[in-house]
Each structure stands twice: as structure tokens, then as C-alpha cells.
XYZ file of N, CA and C in Angstrom:
231
model
N -9.212 -2.167 14.926
C -8.064 -1.283 14.759
C -8.418 -0.148 13.811
N -7.839 0.998 14.088
C -8.027 2.149 13.214
C -6.696 2.561 12.622
N -6.743 3.183 11.491
C -5.565 3.691 10.811
C -5.486 5.189 11.046
N -4.428 5.632 11.721
C -4.210 7.058 11.942
C -3.446 7.601 10.742
N -4.171 8.203 9.807
C -3.532 8.671 8.576
C -2.510 9.763 8.844
N -2.644 10.479 9.961
C -1.651 11.501 10.292
C -0.296 10.888 10.625
N -0.279 9.610 10.994
C 0.975 8.927 11.325
C 1.684 8.412 10.070
N 1.050 8.572 8.906
C 1.628 8.095 7.647
C 2.266 9.252 6.886
N 3.317 8.928 6.140
C 3.946 9.923 5.270
C 3.024 10.215 4.084
N 3.346 11.255 3.354
C 2.559 11.599 2.159
C 2.546 10.427 1.183
N 3.708 9.823 0.946
C 3.802 8.695 0.017
C 2.996 7.500 0.526
N 3.056 7.232 1.822
C 2.282 6.122 2.388
C 0.790 6.360 2.205
N 0.344 7.595 2.414
C -1.076 7.916 2.206
C -1.466 7.729 0.744
N -0.589 8.141 -0.178
C -0.870 7.962 -1.608
C -1.021 6.480 -1.944
N -0.134 5.664 -1.408
C -0.174 4.230 -1.687
C -1.436 3.608 -1.090
N -1.804 4.012 0.118
C -3.030 3.489 0.719
C -4.248 3.880 -0.119
N -4.263 5.094 -0.645
C -5.369 5.527 -1.500
C -5.482 4.629 -2.724
N -4.347 4.302 -3.340
C -4.344 3.407 -4.506
C -4.864 2.029 -4.109
N -4.384 1.495 -2.994
C -4.828 0.163 -2.567
C -6.323 0.145 -2.249
N -6.823 1.186 -1.608
C -8.263 1.242 -1.345
C -9.049 1.292 -2.648
N -8.545 2.032 -3.623
C -9.244 2.152 -4.909
C -9.219 0.839 -5.684
N -8.057 0.174 -5.720
C -7.912 -1.048 -6.505
C -8.367 -2.297 -5.750
N -8.337 -2.238 -4.435
C -8.701 -3.408 -3.636
C -7.511 -4.296 -3.348
N -6.745 -4.603 -4.368
C -5.495 -5.346 -4.235
C -4.608 -4.989 -5.411
N -3.281 -5.064 -5.197
C -2.367 -4.656 -6.263
C -0.955 -5.143 -5.956
N -0.174 -5.317 -7.008
C 1.254 -5.576 -6.851
C 1.964 -4.227 -6.681
N 3.228 -4.277 -6.288
C 4.008 -3.042 -6.173
C 4.077 -2.342 -7.530
N 4.201 -3.118 -8.599
C 4.253 -2.528 -9.945
C 2.935 -1.832 -10.278
N 1.812 -2.443 -9.910
C 0.492 -1.824 -10.140
C 0.402 -0.487 -9.415
N 0.861 -0.478 -8.151
C 0.802 0.744 -7.351
C 1.689 1.816 -7.968
N 2.917 1.459 -8.328
C 3.845 2.426 -8.933
C 3.244 3.036 -10.185
N 2.613 2.202 -10.998
C 2.003 2.675 -12.242
C 0.815 3.607 -11.970
N 0.095 3.365 -10.877
C -1.094 4.162 -10.563
C -0.755 5.534 -9.986
N 0.463 5.703 -9.478
C 0.850 6.985 -8.885
C 1.285 7.950 -9.975
N 0.771 9.162 -9.919
C 1.014 10.148 -10.977
C 2.483 10.525 -11.130
N 3.217 10.609 -10.028
C 4.610 11.067 -10.119
C 5.609 9.938 -10.347
N 5.110 8.706 -10.567
C 5.938 7.555 -10.924
C 7.182 7.442 -10.034
N 7.000 7.053 -8.776
C 8.131 6.989 -7.856
C 9.092 5.841 -8.129
N 8.690 4.892 -8.945
C 9.551 3.754 -9.242
C 9.194 2.543 -8.392
N 9.438 1.380 -8.951
C 9.064 0.120 -8.317
C 9.732 -0.047 -6.956
N 11.044 0.182 -6.880
C 11.781 -0.054 -5.633
C 11.243 0.818 -4.498
N 10.996 2.079 -4.779
C 10.467 2.991 -3.768
C 9.117 2.502 -3.255
N 8.256 2.081 -4.154
C 6.936 1.586 -3.761
C 7.083 0.296 -2.960
N 7.961 -0.588 -3.383
C 8.162 -1.868 -2.688
C 8.633 -1.639 -1.252
N 9.585 -0.733 -1.060
C 10.092 -0.419 0.281
C 8.987 0.210 1.131
N 8.213 1.112 0.538
C 7.135 1.769 1.275
C 6.052 0.759 1.652
N 5.731 -0.168 0.766
C 4.755 -1.211 1.091
C 5.255 -2.072 2.254
N 6.544 -2.386 2.260
C 7.117 -3.163 3.363
C 6.987 -2.394 4.679
N 7.227 -1.084 4.636
C 7.073 -0.255 5.836
C 5.622 -0.214 6.300
N 4.702 -0.095 5.355
C 3.280 -0.095 5.694
C 2.866 -1.440 6.303
N 3.465 -2.509 5.814
C 3.150 -3.827 6.363
C 3.652 -3.939 7.805
N 4.832 -3.401 8.084
C 5.355 -3.389 9.457
C 4.453 -2.602 10.386
N 3.830 -1.548 9.864
C 2.914 -0.714 10.655
C 1.547 -1.372 10.817
N 1.304 -2.454 10.083
C 0.033 -3.158 10.186
C -1.076 -2.590 9.333
N -0.731 -1.732 8.385
C -1.765 -1.108 7.551
C -1.975 -1.820 6.222
N -1.021 -2.693 5.858
C -1.061 -3.428 4.595
C -0.698 -4.877 4.897
N -1.281 -5.787 4.120
C -0.880 -7.193 4.198
C -0.663 -7.710 2.785
N 0.010 -8.840 2.672
C 0.236 -9.392 1.340
C 0.005 -10.898 1.330
N -0.201 -11.402 0.119
C -0.220 -12.840 -0.130
C 0.643 -13.084 -1.354
N 1.195 -14.260 -1.430
C 2.043 -14.602 -2.575
C 1.202 -15.193 -3.696
N 1.552 -14.804 -4.900
C 0.957 -15.376 -6.104
C 2.122 -15.713 -7.018
N 2.672 -16.916 -6.867
C 3.888 -17.268 -7.594
C 5.040 -16.418 -7.094
N 5.662 -15.660 -7.983
C 6.773 -14.784 -7.630
C 6.306 -13.417 -7.124
N 5.030 -13.119 -7.324
C 4.528 -11.774 -7.000
C 3.923 -11.722 -5.611
N 3.994 -10.554 -5.009
C 3.278 -10.258 -3.774
C 2.078 -9.406 -4.160
N 0.916 -9.801 -3.691
C -0.310 -9.045 -3.919
C -0.664 -8.367 -2.593
N -0.734 -7.048 -2.605
C -0.970 -6.264 -1.397
C -2.428 -5.842 -1.301
N -2.932 -5.836 -0.076
C -4.281 -5.365 0.219
C -4.230 -4.537 1.504
N -5.167 -3.605 1.665
C -5.220 -2.863 2.932
C -5.560 -3.814 4.077
N -4.914 -3.641 5.206
C -5.204 -4.445 6.393
C -6.237 -3.758 7.278
N -6.539 -2.506 6.958
C -7.521 -1.721 7.717
C -8.570 -1.226 6.729
N -9.836 -1.421 7.088
C -10.908 -0.960 6.199
C -10.857 0.554 6.064
N -11.196 1.031 4.890
C -11.107 2.470 4.606
C -11.917 3.310 5.586
N -13.089 2.844 5.967
C -13.933 3.634 6.873
C -13.395 3.656 8.300
N -12.339 2.887 8.585
C -11.720 2.900 9.909
C -10.460 3.782 9.941
N -10.181 4.418 8.826
C -9.035 5.352 8.765
C -9.470 6.687 9.344
N -8.677 7.195 10.261
C -9.040 8.463 10.923
C -8.089 9.575 10.519
């Protein structure tokens, strides 16, 4: 599978960039890494949308969700 970055919003692309850089992250980690500080809720909703699109996956760690890219960076077009 390939990731069509043109099909992603600006915010979704920013979040994917953070996830590729960090490898894995919580929504709070992603929110903190974004320069314009969109807030936890906004990042959480966007991560859920990215997961529906198949570009992000998560695993549970206690109460937290740890997100990782579902598509390798070199497969993003």
C-alpha cells in the first residue's frame, strides 16, 4: 500500500511527519511536537481519522494509545 499525501489535509500531513520522525507517539506527544500547538483533542480526532484512512495504527499501553505509521515513509507518494 502507498500513502497518497495529496489526499491528506495539511494537519494530517503534519501529524504523519511527527509520527515518522518519532516512530511512535501518544496524541499528547504529537500535540507537543507541533509548532502551532493545536491541542490534544484536535490531534486525537485527526489521529482517529488517519486510522480510518489506514495511514496510522495504534496499540494500547494501559490507558494510553500509542500511534505508529501504518505505511512506511518511503511508500508515501
